[in-house]
Short mmCIF file of C-alpha atoms and ligand atoms in Angstrom, two decimals:
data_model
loop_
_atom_site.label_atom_id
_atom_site.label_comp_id
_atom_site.label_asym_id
_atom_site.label_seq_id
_atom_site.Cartn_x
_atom_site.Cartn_y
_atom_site.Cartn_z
CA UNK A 1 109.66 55.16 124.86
CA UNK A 2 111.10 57.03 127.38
CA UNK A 3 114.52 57.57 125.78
CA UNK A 4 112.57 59.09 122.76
CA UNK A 5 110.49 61.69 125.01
CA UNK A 6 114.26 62.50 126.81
CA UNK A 7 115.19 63.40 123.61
CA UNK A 8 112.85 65.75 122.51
CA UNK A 9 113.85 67.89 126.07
CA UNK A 10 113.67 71.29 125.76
CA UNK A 11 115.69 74.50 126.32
CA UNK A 12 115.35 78.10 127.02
CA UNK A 13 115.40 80.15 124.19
CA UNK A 14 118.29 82.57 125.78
CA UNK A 15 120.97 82.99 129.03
CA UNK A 16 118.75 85.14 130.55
CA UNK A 17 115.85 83.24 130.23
CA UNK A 18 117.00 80.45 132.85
CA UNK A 19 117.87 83.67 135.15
CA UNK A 20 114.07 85.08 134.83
CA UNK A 21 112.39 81.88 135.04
CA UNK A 22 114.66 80.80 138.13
CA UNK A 23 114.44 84.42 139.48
CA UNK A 24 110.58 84.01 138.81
CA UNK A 25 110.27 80.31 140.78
CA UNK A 26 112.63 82.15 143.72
CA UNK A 27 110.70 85.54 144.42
CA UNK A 28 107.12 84.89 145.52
CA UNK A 29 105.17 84.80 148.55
CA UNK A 30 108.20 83.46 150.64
CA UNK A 31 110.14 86.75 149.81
CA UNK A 32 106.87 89.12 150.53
CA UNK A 33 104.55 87.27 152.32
CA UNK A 34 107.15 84.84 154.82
CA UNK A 35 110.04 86.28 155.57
CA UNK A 36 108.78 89.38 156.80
CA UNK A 37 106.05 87.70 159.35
CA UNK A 38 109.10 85.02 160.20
CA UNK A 39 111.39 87.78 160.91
CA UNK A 40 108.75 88.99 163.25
CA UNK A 41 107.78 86.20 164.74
CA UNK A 42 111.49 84.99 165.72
CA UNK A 43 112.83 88.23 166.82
CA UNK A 44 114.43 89.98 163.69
CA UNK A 45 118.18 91.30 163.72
CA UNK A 46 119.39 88.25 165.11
CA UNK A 47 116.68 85.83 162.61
CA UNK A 48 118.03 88.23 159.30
CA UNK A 49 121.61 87.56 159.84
CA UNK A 50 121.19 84.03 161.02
CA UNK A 51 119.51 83.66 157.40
CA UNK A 52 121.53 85.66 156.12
CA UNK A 53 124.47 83.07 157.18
CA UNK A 54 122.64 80.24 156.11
CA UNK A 55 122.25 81.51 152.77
CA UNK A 56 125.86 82.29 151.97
CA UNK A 57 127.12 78.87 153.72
CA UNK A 58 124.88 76.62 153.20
CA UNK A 59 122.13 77.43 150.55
CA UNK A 60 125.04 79.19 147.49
CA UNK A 61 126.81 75.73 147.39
CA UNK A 62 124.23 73.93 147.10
CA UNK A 63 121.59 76.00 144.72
CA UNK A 64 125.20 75.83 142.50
CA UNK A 65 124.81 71.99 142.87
CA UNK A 66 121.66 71.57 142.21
CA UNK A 67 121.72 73.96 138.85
CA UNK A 68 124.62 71.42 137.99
CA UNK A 69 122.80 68.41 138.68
CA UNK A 70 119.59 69.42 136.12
CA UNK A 71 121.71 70.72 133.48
CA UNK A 72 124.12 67.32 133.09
CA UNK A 73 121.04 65.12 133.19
CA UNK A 74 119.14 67.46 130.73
CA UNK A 75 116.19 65.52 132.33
CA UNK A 76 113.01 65.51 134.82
CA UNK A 77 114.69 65.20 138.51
CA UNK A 78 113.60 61.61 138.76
CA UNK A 79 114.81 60.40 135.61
CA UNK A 80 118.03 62.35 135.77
CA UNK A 81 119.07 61.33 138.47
CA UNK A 82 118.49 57.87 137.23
CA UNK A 83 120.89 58.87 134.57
CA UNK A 84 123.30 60.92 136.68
CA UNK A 85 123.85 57.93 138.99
CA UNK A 86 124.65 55.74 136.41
CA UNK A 87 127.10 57.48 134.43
CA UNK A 88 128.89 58.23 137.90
CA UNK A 89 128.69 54.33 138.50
CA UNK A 90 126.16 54.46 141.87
CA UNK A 91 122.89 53.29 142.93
CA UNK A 92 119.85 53.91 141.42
CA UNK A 93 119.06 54.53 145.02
CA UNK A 94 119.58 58.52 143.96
CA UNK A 95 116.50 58.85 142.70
CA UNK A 96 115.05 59.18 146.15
CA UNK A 97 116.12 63.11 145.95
CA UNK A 98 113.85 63.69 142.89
CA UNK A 99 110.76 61.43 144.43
CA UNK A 100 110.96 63.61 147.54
CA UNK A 101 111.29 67.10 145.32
CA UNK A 102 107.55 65.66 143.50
CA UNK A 103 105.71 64.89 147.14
CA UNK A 104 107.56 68.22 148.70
CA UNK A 105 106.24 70.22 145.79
CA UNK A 106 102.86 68.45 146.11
CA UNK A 107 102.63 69.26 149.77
CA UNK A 108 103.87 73.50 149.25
CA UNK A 109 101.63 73.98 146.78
CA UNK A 110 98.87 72.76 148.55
CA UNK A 111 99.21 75.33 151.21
CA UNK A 112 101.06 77.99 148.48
CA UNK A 113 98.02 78.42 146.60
CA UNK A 114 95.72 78.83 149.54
CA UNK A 115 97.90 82.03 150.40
CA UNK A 116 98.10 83.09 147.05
CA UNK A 117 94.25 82.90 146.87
CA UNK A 118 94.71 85.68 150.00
CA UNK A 119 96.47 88.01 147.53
CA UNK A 120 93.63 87.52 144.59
CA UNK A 121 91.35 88.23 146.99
CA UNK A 122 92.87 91.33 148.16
CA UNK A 123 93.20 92.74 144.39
CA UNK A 124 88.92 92.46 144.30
CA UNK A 125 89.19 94.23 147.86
CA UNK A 126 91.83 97.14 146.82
CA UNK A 127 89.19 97.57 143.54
CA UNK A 128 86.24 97.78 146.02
CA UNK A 129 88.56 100.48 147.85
CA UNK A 130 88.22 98.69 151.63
CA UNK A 131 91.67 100.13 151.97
CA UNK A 132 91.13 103.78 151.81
CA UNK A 133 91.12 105.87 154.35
CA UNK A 134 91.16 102.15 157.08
CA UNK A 135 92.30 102.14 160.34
CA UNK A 136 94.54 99.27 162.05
CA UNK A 137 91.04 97.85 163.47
CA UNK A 138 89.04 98.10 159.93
CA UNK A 139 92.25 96.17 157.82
CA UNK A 140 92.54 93.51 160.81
CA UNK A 141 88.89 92.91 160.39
CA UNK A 142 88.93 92.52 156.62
CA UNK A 143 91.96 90.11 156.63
CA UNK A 144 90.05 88.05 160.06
CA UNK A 145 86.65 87.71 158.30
CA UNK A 146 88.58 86.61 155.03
CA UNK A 147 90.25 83.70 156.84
CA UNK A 148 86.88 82.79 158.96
CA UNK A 149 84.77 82.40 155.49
CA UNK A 150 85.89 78.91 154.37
CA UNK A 151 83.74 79.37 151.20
CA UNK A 152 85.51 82.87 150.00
CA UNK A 153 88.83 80.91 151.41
CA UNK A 154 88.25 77.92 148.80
CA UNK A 155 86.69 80.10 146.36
CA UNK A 156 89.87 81.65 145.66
CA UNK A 157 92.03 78.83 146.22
CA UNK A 158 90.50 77.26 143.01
CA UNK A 159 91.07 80.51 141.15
CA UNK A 160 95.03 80.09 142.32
CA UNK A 161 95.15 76.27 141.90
CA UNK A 162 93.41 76.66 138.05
CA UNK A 163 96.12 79.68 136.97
CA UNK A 164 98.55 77.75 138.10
CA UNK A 165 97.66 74.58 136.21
CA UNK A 166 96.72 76.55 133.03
CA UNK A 167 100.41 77.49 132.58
CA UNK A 168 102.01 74.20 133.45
CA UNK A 169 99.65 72.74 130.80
CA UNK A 170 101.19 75.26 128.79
CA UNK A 171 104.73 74.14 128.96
CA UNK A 172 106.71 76.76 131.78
CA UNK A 173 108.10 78.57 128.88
CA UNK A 174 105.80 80.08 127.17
CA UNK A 175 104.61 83.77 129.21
CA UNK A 176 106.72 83.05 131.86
CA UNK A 177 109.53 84.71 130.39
CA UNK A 178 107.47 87.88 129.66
CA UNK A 179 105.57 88.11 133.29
CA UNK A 180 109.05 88.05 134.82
CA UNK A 181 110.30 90.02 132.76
CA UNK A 182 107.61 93.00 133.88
CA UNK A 183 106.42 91.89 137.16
CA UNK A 184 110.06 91.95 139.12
CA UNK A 185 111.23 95.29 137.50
CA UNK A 186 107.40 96.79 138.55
CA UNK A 187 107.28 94.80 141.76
CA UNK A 188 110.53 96.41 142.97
CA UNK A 189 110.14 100.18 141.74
CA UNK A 190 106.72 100.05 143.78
CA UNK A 191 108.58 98.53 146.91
CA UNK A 192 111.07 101.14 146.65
CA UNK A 193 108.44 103.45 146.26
CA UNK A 194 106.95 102.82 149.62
CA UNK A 195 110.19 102.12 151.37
CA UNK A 196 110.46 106.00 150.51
CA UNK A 197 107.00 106.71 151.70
CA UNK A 198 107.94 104.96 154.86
CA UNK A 199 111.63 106.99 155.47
CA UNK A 200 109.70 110.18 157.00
CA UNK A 201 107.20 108.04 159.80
CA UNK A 202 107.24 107.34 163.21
CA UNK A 203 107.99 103.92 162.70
CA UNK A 204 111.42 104.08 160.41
CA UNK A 205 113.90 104.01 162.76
CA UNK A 206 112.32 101.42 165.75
CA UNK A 207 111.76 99.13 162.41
CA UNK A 208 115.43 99.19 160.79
CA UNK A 209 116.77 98.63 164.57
CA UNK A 210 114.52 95.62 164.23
CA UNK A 211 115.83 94.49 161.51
CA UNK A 212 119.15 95.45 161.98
CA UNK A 213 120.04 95.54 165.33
CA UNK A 214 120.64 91.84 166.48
CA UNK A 215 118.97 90.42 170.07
CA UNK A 216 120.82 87.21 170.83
CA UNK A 217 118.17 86.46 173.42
CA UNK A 218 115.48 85.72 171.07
CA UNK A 219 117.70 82.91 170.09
CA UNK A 220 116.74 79.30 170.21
CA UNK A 221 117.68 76.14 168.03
CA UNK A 222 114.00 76.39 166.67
CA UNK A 223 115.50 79.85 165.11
CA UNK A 224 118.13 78.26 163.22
CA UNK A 225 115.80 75.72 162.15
CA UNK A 226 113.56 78.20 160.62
CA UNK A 227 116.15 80.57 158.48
CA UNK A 228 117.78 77.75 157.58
CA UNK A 229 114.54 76.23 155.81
CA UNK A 230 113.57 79.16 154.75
CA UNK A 231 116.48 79.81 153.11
CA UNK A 232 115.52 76.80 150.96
CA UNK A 233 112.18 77.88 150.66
CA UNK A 234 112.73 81.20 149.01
CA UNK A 235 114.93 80.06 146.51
CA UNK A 236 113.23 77.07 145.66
CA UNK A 237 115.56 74.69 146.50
CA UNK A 238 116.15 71.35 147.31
CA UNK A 239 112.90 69.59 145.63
CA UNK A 240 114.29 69.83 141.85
CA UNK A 241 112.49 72.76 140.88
CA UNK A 242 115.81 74.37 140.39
CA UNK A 243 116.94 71.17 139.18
CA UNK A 244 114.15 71.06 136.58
CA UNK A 245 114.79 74.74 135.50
CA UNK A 246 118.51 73.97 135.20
CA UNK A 247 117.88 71.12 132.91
CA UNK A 248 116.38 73.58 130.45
CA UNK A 249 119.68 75.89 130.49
CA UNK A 250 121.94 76.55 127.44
CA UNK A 251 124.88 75.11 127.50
CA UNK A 252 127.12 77.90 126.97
CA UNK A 253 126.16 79.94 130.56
CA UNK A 254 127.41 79.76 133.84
CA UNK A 255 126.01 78.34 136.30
CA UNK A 256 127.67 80.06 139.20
CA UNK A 257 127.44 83.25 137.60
CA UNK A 258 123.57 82.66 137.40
CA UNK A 259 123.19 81.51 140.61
CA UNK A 260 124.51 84.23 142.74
CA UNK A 261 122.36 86.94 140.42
CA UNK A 262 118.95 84.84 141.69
CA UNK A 263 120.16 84.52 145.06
CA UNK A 264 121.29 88.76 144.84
CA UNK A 265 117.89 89.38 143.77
CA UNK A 266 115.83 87.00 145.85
CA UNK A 267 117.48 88.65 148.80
CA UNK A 268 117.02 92.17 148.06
CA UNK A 269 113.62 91.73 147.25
CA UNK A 270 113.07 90.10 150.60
CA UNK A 271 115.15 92.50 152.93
CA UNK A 272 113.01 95.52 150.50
CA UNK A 273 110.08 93.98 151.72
CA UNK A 274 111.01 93.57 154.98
CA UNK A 275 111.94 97.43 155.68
CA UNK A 276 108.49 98.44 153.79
CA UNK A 277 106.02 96.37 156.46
CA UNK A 278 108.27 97.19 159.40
CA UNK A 279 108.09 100.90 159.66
CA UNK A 280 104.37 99.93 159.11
CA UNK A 281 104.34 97.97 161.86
CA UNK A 282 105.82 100.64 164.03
CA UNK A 283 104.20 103.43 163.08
CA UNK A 284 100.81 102.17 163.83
CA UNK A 285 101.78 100.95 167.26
CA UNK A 286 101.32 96.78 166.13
CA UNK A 287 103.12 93.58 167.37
CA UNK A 288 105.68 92.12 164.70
CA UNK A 289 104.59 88.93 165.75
CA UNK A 290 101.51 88.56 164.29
CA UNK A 291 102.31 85.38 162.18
CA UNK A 292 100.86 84.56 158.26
CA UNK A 293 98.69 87.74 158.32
CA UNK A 294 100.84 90.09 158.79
CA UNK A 295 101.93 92.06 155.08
CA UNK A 296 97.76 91.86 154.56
CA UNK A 297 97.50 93.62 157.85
CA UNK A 298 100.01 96.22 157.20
CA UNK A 299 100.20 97.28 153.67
CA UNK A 300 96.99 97.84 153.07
CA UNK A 301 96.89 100.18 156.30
CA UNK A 302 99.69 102.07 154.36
CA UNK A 303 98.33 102.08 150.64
CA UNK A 304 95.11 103.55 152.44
CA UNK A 305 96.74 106.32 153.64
CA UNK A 306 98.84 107.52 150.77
CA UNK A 307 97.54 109.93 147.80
CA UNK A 308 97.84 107.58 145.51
CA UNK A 309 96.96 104.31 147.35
CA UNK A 310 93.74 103.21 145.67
CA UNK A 311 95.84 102.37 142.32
CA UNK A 312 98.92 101.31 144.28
CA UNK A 313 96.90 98.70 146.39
CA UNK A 314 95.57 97.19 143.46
CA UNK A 315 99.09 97.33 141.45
CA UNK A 316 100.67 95.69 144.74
CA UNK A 317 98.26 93.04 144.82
CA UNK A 318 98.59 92.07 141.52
CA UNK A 319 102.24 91.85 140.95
CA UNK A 320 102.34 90.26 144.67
CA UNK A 321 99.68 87.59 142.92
CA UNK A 322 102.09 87.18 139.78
CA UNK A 323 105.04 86.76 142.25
CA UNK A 324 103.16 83.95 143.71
CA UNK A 325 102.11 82.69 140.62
CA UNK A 326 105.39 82.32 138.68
CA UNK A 327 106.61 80.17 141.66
CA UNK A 328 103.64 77.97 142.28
CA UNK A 329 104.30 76.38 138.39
CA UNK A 330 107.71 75.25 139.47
CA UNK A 331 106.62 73.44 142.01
CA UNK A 332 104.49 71.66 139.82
CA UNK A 333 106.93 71.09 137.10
CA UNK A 334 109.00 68.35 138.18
CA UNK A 335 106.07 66.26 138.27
CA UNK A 336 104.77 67.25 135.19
CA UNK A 337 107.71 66.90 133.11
CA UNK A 338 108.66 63.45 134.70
CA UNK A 339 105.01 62.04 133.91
CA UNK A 340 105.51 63.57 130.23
CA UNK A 341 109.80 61.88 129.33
CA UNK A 342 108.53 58.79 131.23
CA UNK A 343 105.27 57.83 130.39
CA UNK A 344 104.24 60.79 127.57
CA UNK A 345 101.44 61.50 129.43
CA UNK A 346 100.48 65.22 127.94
CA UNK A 347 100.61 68.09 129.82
CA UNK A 348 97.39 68.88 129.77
CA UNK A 349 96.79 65.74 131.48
CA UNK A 350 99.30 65.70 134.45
CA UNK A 351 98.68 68.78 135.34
CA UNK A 352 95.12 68.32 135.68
CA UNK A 353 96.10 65.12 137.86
CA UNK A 354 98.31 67.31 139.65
CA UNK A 355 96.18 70.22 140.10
CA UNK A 356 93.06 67.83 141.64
CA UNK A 357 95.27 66.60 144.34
CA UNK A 358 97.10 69.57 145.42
CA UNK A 359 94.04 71.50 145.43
CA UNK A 360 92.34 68.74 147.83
CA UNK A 361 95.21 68.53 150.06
CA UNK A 362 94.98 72.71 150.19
CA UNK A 363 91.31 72.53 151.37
CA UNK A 364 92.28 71.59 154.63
CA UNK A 365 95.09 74.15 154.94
CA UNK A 366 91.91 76.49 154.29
CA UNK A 367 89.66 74.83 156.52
CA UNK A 368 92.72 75.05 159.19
CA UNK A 369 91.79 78.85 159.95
CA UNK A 370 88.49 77.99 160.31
CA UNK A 371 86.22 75.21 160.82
CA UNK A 372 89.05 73.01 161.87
CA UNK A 373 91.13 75.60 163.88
CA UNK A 374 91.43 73.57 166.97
CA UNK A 375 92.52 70.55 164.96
CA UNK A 376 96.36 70.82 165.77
CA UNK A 377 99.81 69.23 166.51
CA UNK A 378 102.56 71.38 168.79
CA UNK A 379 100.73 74.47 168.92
CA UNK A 380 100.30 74.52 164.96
CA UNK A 381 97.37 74.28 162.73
CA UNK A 382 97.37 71.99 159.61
CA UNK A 383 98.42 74.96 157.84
CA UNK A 384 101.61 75.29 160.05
CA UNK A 385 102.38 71.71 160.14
CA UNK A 386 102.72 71.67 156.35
CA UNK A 387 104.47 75.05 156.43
CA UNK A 388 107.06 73.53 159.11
CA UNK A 389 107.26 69.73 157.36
CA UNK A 390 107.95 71.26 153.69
CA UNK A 391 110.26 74.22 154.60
CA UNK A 392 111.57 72.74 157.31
CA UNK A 393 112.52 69.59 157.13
CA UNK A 394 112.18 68.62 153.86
CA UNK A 395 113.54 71.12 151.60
CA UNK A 396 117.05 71.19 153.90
CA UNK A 397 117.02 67.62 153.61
CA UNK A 398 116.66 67.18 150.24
CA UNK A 399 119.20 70.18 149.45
CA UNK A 400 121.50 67.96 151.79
CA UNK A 401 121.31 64.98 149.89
CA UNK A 402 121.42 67.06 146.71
CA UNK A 403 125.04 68.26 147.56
CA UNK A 404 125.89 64.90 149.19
CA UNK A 405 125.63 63.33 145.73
CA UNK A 406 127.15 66.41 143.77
CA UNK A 407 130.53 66.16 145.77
CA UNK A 408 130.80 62.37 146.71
CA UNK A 409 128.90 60.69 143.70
CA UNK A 410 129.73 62.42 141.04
CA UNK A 411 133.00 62.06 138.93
CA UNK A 412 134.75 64.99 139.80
CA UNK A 413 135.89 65.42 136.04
CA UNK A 414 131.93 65.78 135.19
CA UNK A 415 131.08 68.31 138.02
CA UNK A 416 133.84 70.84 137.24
CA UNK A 417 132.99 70.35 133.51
CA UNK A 418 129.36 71.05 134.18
CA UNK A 419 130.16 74.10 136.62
CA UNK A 420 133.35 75.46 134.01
CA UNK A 421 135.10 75.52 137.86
CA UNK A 422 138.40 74.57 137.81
CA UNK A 423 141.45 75.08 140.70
CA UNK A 424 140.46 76.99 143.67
CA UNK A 425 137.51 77.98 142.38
CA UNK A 426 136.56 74.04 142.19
CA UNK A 427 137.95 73.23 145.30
CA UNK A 428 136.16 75.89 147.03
CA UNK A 429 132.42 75.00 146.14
CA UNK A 430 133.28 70.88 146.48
CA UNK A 431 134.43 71.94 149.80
CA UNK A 432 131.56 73.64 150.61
CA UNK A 433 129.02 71.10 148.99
CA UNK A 434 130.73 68.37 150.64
CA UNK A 435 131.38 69.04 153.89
CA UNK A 436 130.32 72.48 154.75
CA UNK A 437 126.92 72.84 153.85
CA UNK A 438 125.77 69.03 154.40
CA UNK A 439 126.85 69.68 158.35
CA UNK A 440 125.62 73.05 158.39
CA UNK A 441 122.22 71.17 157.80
CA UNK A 442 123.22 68.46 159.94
CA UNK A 443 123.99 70.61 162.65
CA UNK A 444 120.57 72.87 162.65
CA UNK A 445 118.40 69.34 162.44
CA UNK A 446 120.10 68.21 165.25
CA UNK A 447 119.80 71.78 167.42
CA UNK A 448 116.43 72.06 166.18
CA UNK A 449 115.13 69.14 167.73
CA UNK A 450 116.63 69.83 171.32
CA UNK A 451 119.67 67.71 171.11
CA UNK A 452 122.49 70.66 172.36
CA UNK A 453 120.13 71.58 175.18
N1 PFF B 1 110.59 80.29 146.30
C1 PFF B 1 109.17 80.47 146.41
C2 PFF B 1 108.89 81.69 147.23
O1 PFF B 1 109.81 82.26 147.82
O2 PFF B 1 107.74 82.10 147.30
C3 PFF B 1 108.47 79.25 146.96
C4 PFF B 1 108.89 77.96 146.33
C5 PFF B 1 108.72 77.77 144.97
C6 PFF B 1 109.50 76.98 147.07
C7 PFF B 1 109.16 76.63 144.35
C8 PFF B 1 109.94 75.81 146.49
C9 PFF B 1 109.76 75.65 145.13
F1 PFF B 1 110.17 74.57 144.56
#
């Protein structure tokens, strides 16, 4: 049974089409949302070019890998990597990597979609025009009393969880292609549009020496730990969603070739929305560090003050929602698509399964900023335990293990095959996937928990 659903696998209609769909899963709420209250919250300079690092070293390699690894197994992670370690000749054991991607998805989307509910809600507010015309005081108060209401909190944490499942019921291919395809060209021109808004205030130049100006002294191995998972988390790798978008690829493109355009994009999408709520920031005399509220602190302060800024707050909201939602389906999709080649379960069916439990799991991620806000383990809320677990730990791990078996497991006559790598051009990503980046990761689990001093 299941060889006949494996069969019937499908592809993307086009090159490009992996490319937007990848690009889709990557940029979300970790490029617009995360790394710009991260980056504030760890420093800046010194956090962007430690990410910066880690994305180059560690994260290329291994998004390159894990591209690899879903197009030769043309296959859900769990089953192809069933298949993957049996035509290299290893254990079955592999399949641990795409078990993990299905409960790490499970667990990010269960916090993803409470966040992303924060950006529907702030389309309905931008409509109602709260924005125009606010003060710092009147924008903190709208995003505070939208975290304290637990009912408008889980109100639009349903909305989130039920687009989400709609689409993965769907099959990821259909509309996806066409959202990308206008959301990222529209959701740049409008950052670039305020990054121009932003060259003339107060606030431009402190922010881009906070971005760009490096303090060491912020510096601890909890920093690393951070850029280095979210690395992972804003491009979606190391739970199979990559994997599972790979598998779809035509033949005939290249991976590597595809790989460093998401990671170009992903990157200047995040650094864009970095320098637009900085100068923000600045301007208006905040703190950087003021954690997972900070772009719904600052951009609507912004949009409210601009000509134009009724229509743009809406616009930004909605494209910031579309963002979100194009990468909450991926992190549903490995599930989904193993429950369907295994078992044929339908779509429809798994991701209703998959939608009850994430959304559960989310309600206490909602209930963390309120009702049980003094439930919490090392300073963090439920919320930030998940955020830390997922990101953290299990996404680097994962992507670890990912290029572990890429390198070591694999015949190398497959994996330069499946990459069209050969020579130094081979030798240079195996070196990287098999040593480099697996210590990298190594190396910032062991700093982050204490272990250098
Ligand atoms: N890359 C997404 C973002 O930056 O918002 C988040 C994400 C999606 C992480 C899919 C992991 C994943 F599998």
């Amino acid at each position: 049974m299941s060889a006949q659903h494996l069969e019937s696998h499908p592809q993307w209609s086009t090159r490009l089409a992996f490319i937007l769909a990848s690009a889709g899963s990557a940029v979300g709420l970790g490029n617009i949302w995360k790394f710009p209250y991260i980056m504030g919250d760890n420093g800046g300079g010194a956090f962007v070019l430690i990410y910066l690092g880690c994305l180059l070293i560690v994260a290329t390699p291994i998004l390159i890998s894990e591209v690899m690894l879903g197009r030769r197994s043309r296959s859900n992670p769990i089953s192809g990597m069933a298949k993957l370690s049996r035509e290299a000749g290893v254990s079955p054991a592999w399949q641990l990597i795409g078990w993990m991607g299905v409960l790490t998805g499970f667990l990010i989307l269960s916090y993803y979609s409470v966040v992303m509910g924060w950006a529907l809600a702030y389309i309905e507010k931008a409509a109602d025009g709260a924005f125009v015309g606010a003060d710092a005081d009147t924008v903190e108060g709208i995003f505070t009393s939208l975290v304290s209401n637990p009912g408008t909190l889980l109100f639009w944490h349903t909305v989130a969880m039920l687009l989400t499942i709609t689409v993965v019921a769907r099959g990821v291919r259909g509309g996806l292609e066409l959202a990308t395809r206008i959301m990222m060209p529209l959701l740049i021109a409008i950052l670039v549009l305020l990054f121009g808004y932003n060259i003339g205030t107060s606030g431009f130049a402190p922010a881009m020496e906070f971005m760009f100006a490096p303090d060491f002294s912020r510096v601890t191995g909890e920093t690393f730990l951070v850029a280095l998972g979210h690395a992972f988390f804003t491009l979606s790798l190391g739970m199979g969603a990559i994997m599972v978008y790979g598998s779809y690829m035509p033949a005939n493109a290249s991976i590597v070739k595809a790989g460093i355009w998401i990671i170009v994009l992903d990157t200047a999408i995040a650094l864009l929305a970095g320098m637009v709520i900085f100068p923000i920031v600045f301007s208006n005399g905040m703190s950087p560090e003021q954690g997972a509220g900070l772009i719904f602190q600052t951009l609507p302060l912004a949009l409210g003050a601009m000509e134009w800024g009724y229509w743009l707050a809406i616009v930004l909201f909605i494209l910031v929602s579309i963002a979100a939602w194009t990468s909450a389906i991926s992190l549903v999709e490995p599930a989904v698509s193993y429950l369907y080649e295994r078992f044929g379960v339908r779509r429809l069916y798994s991701a209703i399964g998959a939608g009850i439990a994430t959304w559960t799991l989310g309600v206490f991620s909602a209930l963390s900023f309120n009702l049980i806000d003094d439930v919490t383990l090392f300073g963090k809320n439920f919320f930030g335990i998940m955020e830390f677990l997922t990101a953290n730990i299990l996404l680097p791990a994962g992507g670890m293990l990912i290029a572990l078996f890429a390198a070591w497991r694999m015949r190398r006559a497959d994996s330069s095959e499946e990459l069209g790598l050969s020579g130094g051009a081979y030798r240079l990503w195996w070196a990287l996937a098999a040593v480099v980046a697996p210590a990298g990761v190594a190396l910032v689990f062991l700093n982050g928990l204490g272990l250098f001093g």
